[in-house]
JSON list of N, CA and C in Angstrom, two decimals:
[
{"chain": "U", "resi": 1, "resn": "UNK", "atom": "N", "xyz": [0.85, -1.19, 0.00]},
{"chain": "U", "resi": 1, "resn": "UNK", "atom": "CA", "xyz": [0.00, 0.00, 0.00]},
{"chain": "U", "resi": 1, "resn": "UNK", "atom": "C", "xyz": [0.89, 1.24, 0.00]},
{"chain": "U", "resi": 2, "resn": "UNK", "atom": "N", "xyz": [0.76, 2.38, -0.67]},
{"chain": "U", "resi": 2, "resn": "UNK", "atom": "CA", "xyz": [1.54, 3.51, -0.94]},
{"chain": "U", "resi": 2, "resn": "UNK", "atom": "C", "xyz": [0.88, 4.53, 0.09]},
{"chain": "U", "resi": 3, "resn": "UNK", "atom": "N", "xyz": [1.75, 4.60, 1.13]},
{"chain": "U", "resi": 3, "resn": "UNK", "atom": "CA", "xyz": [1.59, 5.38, 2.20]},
{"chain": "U", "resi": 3, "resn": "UNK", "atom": "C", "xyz": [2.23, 7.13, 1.79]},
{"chain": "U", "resi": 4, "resn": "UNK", "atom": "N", "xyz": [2.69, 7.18, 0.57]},
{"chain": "U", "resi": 4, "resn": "UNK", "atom": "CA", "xyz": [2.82, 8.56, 0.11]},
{"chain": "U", "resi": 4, "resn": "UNK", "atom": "C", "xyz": [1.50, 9.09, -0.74]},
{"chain": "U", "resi": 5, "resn": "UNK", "atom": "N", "xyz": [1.65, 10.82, -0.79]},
{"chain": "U", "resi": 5, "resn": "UNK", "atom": "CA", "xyz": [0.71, 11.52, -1.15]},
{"chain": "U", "resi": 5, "resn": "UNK", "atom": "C", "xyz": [1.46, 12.39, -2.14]},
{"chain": "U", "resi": 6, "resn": "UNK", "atom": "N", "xyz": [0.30, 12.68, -3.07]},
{"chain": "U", "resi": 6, "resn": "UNK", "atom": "CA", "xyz": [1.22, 14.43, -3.92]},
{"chain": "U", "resi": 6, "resn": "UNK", "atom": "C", "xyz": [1.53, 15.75, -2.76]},
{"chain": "U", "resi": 7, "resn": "UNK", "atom": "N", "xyz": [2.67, 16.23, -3.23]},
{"chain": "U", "resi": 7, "resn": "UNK", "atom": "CA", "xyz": [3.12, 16.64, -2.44]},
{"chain": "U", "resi": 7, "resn": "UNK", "atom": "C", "xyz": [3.77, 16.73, -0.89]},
{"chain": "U", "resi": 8, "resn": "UNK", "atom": "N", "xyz": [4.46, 15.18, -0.83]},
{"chain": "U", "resi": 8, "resn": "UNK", "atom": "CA", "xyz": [4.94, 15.02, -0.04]},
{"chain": "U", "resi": 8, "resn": "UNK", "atom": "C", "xyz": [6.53, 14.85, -0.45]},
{"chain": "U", "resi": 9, "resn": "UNK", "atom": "N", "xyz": [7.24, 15.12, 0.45]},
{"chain": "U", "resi": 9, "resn": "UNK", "atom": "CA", "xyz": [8.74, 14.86, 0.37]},
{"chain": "U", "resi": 9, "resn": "UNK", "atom": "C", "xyz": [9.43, 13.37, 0.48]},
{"chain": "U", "resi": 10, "resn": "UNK", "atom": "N", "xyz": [9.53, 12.96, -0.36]},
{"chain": "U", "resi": 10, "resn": "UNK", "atom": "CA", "xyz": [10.12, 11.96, -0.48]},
{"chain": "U", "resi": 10, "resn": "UNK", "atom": "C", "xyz": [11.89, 11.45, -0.90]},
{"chain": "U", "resi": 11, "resn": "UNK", "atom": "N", "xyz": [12.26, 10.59, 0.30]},
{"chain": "U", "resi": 11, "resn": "UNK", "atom": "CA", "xyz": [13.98, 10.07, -0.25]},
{"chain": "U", "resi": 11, "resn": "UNK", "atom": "C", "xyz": [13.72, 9.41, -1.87]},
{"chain": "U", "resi": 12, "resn": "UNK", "atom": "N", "xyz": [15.19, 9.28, -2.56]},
{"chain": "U", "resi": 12, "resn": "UNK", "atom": "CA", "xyz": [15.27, 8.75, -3.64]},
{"chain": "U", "resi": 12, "resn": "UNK", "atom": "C", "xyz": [17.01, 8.65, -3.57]},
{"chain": "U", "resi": 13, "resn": "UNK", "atom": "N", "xyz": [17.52, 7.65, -4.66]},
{"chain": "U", "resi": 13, "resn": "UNK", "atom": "CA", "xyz": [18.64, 7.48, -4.92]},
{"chain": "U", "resi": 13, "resn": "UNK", "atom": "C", "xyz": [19.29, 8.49, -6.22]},
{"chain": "U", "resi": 14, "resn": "UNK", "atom": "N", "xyz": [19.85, 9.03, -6.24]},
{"chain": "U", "resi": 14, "resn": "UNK", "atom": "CA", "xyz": [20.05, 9.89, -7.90]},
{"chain": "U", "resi": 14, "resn": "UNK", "atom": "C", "xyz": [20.88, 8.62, -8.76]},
{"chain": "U", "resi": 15, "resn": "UNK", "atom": "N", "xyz": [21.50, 9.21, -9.82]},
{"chain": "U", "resi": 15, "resn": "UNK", "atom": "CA", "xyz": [22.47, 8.08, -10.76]},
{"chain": "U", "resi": 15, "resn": "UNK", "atom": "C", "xyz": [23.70, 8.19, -10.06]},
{"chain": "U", "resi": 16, "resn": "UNK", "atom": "N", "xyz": [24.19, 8.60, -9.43]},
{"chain": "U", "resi": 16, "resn": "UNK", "atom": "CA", "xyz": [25.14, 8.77, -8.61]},
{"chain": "U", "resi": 16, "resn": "UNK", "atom": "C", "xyz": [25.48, 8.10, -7.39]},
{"chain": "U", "resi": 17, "resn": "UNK", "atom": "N", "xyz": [23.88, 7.65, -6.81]},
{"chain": "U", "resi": 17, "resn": "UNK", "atom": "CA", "xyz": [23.79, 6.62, -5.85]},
{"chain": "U", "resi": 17, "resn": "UNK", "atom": "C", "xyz": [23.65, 7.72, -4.50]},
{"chain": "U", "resi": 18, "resn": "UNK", "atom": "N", "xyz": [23.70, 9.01, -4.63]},
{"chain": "U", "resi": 18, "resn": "UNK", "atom": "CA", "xyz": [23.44, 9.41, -3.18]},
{"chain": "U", "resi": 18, "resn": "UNK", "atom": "C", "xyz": [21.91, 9.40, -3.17]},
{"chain": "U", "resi": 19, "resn": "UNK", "atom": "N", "xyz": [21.57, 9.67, -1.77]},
{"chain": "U", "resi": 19, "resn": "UNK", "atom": "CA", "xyz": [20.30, 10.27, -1.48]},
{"chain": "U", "resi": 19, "resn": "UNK", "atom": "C", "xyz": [19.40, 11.35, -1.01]},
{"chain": "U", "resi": 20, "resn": "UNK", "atom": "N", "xyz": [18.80, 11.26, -2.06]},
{"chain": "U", "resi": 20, "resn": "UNK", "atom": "CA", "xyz": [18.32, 13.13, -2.26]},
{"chain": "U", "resi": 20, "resn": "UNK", "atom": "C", "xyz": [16.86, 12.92, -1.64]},
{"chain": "U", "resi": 21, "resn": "UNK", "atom": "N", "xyz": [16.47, 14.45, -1.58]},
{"chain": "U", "resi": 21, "resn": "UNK", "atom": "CA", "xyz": [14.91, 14.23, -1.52]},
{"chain": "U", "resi": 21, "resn": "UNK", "atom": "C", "xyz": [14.04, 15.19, -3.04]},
{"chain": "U", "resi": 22, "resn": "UNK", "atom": "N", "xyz": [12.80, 14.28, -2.99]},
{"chain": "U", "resi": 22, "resn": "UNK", "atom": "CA", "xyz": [12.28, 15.19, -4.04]},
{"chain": "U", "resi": 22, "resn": "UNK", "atom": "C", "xyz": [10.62, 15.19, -3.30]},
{"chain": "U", "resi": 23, "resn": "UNK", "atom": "N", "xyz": [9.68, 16.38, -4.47]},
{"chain": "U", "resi": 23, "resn": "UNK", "atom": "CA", "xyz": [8.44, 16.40, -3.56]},
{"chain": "U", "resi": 23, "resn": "UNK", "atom": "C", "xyz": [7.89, 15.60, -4.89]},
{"chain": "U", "resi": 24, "resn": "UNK", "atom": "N", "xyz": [6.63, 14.61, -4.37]},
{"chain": "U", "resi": 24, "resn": "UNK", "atom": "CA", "xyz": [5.28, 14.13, -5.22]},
{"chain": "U", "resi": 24, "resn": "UNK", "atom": "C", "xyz": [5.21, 15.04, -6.52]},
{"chain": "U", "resi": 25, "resn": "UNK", "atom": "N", "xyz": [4.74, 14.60, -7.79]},
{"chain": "U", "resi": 25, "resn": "UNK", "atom": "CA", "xyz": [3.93, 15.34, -8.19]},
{"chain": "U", "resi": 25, "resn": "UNK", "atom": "C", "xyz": [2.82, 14.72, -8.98]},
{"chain": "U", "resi": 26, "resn": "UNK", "atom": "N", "xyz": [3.01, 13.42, -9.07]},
{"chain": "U", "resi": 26, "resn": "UNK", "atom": "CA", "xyz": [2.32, 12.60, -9.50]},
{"chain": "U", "resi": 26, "resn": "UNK", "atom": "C", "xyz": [2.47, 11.17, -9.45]},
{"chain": "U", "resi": 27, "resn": "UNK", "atom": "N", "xyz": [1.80, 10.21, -9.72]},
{"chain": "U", "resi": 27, "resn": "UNK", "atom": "CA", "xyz": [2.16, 8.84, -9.18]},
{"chain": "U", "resi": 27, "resn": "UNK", "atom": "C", "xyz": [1.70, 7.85, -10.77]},
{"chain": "U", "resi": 28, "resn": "UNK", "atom": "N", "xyz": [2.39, 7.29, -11.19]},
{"chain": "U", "resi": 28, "resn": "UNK", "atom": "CA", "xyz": [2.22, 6.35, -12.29]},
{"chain": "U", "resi": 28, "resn": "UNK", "atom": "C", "xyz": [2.09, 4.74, -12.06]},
{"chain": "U", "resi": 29, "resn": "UNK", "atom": "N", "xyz": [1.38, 3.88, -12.63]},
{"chain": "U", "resi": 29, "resn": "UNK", "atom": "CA", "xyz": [1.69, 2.00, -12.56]},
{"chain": "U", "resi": 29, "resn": "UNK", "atom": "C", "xyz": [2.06, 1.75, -13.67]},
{"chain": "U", "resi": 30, "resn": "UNK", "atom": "N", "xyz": [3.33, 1.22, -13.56]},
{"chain": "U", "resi": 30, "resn": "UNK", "atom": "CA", "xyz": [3.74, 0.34, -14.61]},
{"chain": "U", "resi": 30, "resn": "UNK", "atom": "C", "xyz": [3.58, -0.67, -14.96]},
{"chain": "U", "resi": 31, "resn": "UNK", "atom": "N", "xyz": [3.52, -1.18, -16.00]},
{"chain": "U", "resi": 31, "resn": "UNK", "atom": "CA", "xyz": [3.58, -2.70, -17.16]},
{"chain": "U", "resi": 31, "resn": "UNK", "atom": "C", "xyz": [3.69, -3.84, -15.69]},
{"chain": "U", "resi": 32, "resn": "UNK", "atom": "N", "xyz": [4.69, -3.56, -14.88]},
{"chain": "U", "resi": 32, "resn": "UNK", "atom": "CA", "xyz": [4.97, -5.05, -13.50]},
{"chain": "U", "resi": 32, "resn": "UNK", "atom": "C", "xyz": [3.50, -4.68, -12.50]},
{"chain": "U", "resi": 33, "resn": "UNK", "atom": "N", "xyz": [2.72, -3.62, -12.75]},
{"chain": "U", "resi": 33, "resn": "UNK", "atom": "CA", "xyz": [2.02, -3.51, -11.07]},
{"chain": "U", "resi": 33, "resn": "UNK", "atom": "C", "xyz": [2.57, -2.46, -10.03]},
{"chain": "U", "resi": 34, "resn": "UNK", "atom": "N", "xyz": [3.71, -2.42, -10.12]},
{"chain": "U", "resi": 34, "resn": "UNK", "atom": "CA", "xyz": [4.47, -1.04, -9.18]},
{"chain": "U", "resi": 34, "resn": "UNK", "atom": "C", "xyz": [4.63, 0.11, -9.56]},
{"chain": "U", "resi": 35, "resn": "UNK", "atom": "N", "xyz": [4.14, 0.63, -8.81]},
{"chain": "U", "resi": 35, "resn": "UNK", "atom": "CA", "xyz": [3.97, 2.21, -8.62]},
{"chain": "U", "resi": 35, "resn": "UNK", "atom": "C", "xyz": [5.41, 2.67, -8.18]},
{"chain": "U", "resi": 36, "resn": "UNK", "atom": "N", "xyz": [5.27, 3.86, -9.35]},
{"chain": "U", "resi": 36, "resn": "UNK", "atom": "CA", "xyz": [6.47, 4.78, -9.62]},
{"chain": "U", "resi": 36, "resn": "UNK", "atom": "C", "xyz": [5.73, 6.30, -9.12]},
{"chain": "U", "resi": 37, "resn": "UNK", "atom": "N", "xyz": [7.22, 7.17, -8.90]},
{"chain": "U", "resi": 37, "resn": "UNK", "atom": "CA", "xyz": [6.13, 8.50, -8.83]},
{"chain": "U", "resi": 37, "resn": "UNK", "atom": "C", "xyz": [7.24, 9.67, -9.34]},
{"chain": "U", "resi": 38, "resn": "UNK", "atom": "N", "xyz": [6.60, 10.91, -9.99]},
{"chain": "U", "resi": 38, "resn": "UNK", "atom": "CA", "xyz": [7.05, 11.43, -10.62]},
{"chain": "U", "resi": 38, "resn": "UNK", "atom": "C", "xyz": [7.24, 12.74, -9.56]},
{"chain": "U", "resi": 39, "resn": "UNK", "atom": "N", "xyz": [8.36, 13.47, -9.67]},
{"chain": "U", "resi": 39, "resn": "UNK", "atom": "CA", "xyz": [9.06, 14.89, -8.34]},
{"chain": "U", "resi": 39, "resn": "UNK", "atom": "C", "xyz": [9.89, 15.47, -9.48]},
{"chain": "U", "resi": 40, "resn": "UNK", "atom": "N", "xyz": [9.73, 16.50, -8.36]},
{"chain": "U", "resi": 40, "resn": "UNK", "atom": "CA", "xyz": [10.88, 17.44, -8.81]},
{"chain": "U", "resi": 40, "resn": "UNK", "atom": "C", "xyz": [11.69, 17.66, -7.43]},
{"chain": "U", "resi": 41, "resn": "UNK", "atom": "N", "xyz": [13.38, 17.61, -7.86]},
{"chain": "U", "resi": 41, "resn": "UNK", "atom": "CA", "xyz": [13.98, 17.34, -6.64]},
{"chain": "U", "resi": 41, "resn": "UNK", "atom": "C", "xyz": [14.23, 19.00, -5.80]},
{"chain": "U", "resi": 42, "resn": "UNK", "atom": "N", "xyz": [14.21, 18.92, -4.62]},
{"chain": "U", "resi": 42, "resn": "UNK", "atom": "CA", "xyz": [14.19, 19.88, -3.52]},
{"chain": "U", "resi": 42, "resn": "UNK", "atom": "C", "xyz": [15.18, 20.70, -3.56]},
{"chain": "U", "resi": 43, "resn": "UNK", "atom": "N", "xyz": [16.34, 20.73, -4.15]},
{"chain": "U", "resi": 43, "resn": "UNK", "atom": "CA", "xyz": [17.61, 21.40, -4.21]},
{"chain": "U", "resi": 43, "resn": "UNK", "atom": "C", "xyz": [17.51, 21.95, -5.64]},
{"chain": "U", "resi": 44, "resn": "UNK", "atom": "N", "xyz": [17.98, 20.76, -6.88]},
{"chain": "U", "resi": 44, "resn": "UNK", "atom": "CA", "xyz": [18.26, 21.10, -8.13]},
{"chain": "U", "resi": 44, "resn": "UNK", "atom": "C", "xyz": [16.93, 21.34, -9.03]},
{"chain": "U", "resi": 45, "resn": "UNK", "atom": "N", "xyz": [16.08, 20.48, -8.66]},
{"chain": "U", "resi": 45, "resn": "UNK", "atom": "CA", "xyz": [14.71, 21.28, -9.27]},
{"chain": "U", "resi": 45, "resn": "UNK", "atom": "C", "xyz": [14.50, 20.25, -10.42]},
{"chain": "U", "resi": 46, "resn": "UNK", "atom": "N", "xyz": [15.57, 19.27, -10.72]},
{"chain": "U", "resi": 46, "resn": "UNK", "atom": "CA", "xyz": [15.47, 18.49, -11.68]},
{"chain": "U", "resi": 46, "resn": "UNK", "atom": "C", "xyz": [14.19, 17.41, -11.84]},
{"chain": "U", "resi": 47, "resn": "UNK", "atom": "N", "xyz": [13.90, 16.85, -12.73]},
{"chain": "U", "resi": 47, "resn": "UNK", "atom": "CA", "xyz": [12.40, 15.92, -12.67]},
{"chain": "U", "resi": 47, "resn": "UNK", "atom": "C", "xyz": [13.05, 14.57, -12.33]},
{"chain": "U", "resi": 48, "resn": "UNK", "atom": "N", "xyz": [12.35, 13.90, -11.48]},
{"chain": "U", "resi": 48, "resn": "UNK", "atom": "CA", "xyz": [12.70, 12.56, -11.34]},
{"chain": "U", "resi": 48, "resn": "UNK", "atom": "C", "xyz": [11.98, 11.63, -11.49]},
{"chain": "U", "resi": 49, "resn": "UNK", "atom": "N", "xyz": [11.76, 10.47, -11.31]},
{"chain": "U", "resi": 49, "resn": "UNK", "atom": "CA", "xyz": [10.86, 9.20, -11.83]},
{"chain": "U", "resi": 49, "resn": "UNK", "atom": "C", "xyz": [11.73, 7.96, -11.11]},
{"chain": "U", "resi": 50, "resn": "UNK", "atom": "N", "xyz": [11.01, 7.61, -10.04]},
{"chain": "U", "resi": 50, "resn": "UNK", "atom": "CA", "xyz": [11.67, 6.59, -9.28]},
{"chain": "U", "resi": 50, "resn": "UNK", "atom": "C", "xyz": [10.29, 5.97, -8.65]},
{"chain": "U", "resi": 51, "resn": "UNK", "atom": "N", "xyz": [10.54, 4.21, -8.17]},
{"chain": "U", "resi": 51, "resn": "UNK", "atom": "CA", "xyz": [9.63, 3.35, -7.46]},
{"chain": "U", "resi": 51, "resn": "UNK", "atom": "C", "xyz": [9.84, 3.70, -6.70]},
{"chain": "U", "resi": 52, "resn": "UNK", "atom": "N", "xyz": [8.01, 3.98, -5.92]},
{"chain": "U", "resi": 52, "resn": "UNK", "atom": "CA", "xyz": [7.48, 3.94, -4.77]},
{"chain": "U", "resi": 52, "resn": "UNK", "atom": "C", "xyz": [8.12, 3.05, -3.80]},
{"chain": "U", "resi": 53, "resn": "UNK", "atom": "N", "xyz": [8.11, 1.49, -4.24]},
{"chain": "U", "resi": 53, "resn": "UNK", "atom": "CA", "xyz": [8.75, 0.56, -3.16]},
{"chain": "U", "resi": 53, "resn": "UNK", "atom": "C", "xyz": [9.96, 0.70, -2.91]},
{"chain": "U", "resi": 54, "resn": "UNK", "atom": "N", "xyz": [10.87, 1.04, -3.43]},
{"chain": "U", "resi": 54, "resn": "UNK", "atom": "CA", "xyz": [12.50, 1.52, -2.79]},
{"chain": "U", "resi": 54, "resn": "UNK", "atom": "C", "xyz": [12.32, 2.52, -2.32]},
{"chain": "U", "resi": 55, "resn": "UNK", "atom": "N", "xyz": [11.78, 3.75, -3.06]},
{"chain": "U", "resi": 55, "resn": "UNK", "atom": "CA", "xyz": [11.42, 5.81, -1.85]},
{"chain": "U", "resi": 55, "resn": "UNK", "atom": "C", "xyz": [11.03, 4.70, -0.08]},
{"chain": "U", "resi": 56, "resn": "UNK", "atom": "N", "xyz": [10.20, 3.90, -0.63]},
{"chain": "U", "resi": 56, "resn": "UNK", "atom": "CA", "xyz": [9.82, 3.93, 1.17]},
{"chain": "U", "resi": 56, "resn": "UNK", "atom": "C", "xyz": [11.05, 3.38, 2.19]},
{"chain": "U", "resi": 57, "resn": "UNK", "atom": "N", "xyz": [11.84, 2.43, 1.21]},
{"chain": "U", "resi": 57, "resn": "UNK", "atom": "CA", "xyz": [12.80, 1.45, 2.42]},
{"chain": "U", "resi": 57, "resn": "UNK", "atom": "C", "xyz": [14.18, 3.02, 2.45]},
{"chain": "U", "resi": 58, "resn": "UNK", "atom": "N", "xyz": [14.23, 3.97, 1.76]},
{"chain": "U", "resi": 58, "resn": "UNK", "atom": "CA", "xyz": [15.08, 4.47, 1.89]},
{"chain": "U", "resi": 58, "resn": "UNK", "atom": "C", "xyz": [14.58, 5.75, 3.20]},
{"chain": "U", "resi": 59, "resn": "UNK", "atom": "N", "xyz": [15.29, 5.46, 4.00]},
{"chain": "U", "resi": 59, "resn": "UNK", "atom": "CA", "xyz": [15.42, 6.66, 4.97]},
{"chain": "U", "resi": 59, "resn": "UNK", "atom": "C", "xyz": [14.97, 6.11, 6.53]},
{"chain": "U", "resi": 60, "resn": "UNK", "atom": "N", "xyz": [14.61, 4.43, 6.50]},
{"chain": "U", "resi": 60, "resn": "UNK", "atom": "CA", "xyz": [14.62, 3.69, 7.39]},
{"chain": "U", "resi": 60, "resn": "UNK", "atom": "C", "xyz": [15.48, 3.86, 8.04]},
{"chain": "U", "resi": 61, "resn": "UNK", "atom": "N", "xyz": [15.98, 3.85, 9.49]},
{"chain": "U", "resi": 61, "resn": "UNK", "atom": "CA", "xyz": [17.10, 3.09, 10.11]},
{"chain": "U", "resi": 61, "resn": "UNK", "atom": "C", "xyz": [17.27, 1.66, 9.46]},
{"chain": "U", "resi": 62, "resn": "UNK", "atom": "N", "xyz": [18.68, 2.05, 10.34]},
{"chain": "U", "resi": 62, "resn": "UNK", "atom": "CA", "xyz": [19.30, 0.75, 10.15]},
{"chain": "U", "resi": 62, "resn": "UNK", "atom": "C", "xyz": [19.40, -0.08, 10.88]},
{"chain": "U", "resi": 63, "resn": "UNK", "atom": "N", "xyz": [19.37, 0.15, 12.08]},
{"chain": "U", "resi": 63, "resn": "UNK", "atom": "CA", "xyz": [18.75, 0.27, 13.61]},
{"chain": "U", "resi": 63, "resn": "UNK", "atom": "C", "xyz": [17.94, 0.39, 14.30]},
{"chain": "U", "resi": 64, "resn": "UNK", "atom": "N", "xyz": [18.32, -0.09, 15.46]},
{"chain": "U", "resi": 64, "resn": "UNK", "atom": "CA", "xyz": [16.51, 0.62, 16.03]},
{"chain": "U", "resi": 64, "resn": "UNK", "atom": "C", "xyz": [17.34, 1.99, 16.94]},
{"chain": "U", "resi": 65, "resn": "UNK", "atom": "N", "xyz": [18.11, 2.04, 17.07]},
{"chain": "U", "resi": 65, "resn": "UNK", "atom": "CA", "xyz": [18.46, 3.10, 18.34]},
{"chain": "U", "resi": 65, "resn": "UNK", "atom": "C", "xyz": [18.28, 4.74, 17.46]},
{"chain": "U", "resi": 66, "resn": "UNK", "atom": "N", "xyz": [18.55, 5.58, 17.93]},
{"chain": "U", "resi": 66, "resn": "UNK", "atom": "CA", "xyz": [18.61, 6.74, 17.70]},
{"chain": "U", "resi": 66, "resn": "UNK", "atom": "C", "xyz": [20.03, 7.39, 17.70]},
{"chain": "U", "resi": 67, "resn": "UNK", "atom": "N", "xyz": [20.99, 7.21, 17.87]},
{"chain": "U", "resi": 67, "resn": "UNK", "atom": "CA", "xyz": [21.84, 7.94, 18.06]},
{"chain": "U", "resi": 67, "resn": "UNK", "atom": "C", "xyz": [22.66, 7.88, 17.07]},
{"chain": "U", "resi": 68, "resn": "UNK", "atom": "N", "xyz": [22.62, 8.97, 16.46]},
{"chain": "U", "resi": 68, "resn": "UNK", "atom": "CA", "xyz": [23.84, 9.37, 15.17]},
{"chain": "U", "resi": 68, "resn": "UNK", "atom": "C", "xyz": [25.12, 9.38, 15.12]},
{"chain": "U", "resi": 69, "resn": "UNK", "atom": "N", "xyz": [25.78, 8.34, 15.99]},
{"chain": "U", "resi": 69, "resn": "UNK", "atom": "CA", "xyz": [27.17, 7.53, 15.63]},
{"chain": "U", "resi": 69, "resn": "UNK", "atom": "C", "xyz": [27.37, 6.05, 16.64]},
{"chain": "U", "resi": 70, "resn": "UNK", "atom": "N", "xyz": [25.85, 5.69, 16.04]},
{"chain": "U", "resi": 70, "resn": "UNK", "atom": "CA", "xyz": [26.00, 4.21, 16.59]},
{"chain": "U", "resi": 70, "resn": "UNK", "atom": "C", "xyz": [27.15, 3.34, 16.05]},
{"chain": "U", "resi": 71, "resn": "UNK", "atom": "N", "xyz": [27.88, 2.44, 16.94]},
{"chain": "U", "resi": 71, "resn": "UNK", "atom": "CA", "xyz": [28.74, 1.71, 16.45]},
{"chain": "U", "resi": 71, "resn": "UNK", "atom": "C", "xyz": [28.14, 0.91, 15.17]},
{"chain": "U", "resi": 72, "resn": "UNK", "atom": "N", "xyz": [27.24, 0.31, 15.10]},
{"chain": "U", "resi": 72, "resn": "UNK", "atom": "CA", "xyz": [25.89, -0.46, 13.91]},
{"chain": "U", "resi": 72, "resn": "UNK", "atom": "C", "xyz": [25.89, 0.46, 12.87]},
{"chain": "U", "resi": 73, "resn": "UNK", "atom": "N", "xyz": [25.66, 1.39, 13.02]},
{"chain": "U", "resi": 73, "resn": "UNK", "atom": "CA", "xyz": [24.78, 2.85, 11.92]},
{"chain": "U", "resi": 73, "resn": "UNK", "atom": "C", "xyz": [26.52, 3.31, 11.39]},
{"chain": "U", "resi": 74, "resn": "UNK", "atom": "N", "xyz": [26.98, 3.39, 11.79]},
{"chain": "U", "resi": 74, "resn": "UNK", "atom": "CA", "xyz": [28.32, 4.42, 11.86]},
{"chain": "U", "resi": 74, "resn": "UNK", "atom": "C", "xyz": [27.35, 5.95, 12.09]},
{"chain": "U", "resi": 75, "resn": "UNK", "atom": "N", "xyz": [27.83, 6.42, 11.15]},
{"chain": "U", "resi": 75, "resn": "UNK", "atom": "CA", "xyz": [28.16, 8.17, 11.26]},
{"chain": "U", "resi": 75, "resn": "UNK", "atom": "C", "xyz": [26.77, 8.44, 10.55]},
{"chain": "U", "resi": 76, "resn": "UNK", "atom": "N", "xyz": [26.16, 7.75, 9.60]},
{"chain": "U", "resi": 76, "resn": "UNK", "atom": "CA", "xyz": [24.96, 7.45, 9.05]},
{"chain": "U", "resi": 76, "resn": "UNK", "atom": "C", "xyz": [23.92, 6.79, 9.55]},
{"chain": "U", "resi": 77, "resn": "UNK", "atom": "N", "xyz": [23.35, 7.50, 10.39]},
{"chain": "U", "resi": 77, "resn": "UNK", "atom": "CA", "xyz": [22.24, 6.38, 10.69]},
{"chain": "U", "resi": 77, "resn": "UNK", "atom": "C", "xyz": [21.28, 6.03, 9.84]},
{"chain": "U", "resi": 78, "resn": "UNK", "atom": "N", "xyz": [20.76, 6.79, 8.50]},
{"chain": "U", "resi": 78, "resn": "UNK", "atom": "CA", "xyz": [19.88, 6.71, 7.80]},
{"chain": "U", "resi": 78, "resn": "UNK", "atom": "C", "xyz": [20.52, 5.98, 6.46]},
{"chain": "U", "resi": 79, "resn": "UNK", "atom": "N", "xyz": [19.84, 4.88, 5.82]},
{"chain": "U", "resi": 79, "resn": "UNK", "atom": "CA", "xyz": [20.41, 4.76, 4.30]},
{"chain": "U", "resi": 79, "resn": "UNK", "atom": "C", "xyz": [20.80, 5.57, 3.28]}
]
């Protein structure tokens, strides 16, 4: 179930492999059944097009604790 909305802020991976955020602007299903959604990213403004089911696992802990230099997490606690 897609617990995102238009206009919400959402993580994503760029081609680069970091992780950015972008906002909703629309939500598409593809040819497999999975929902993709279409942003424009928060910094560069660029258009993006990435699955719903990876935006959600990204920005999970990795952990359960909280603290931003868990020995587990390192220096990153977020993916």
């Amino acid at each position: 179930m897609n617990k995102f909305k238009i206009g919400d802020i959402v993580s994503y991976r760029n081609t680069r492999g970091n992780i950015k955020k972008a906002e909703i602007t629309s939500f598409e299903t593809v040819d497999n059944g999975k929902v993709w959604f279409h942003g424009i990213d928060t910094e560069t403004k660029a258009k993006v097009w990435y699955p719903v089911h990876i935006s959600q696992t990204l920005g999970e802990p990795k952990c359960n604790c909280l603290n931003p230099f868990c020995p587990t997490c390192g220096n990153e606690v977020y993916e």
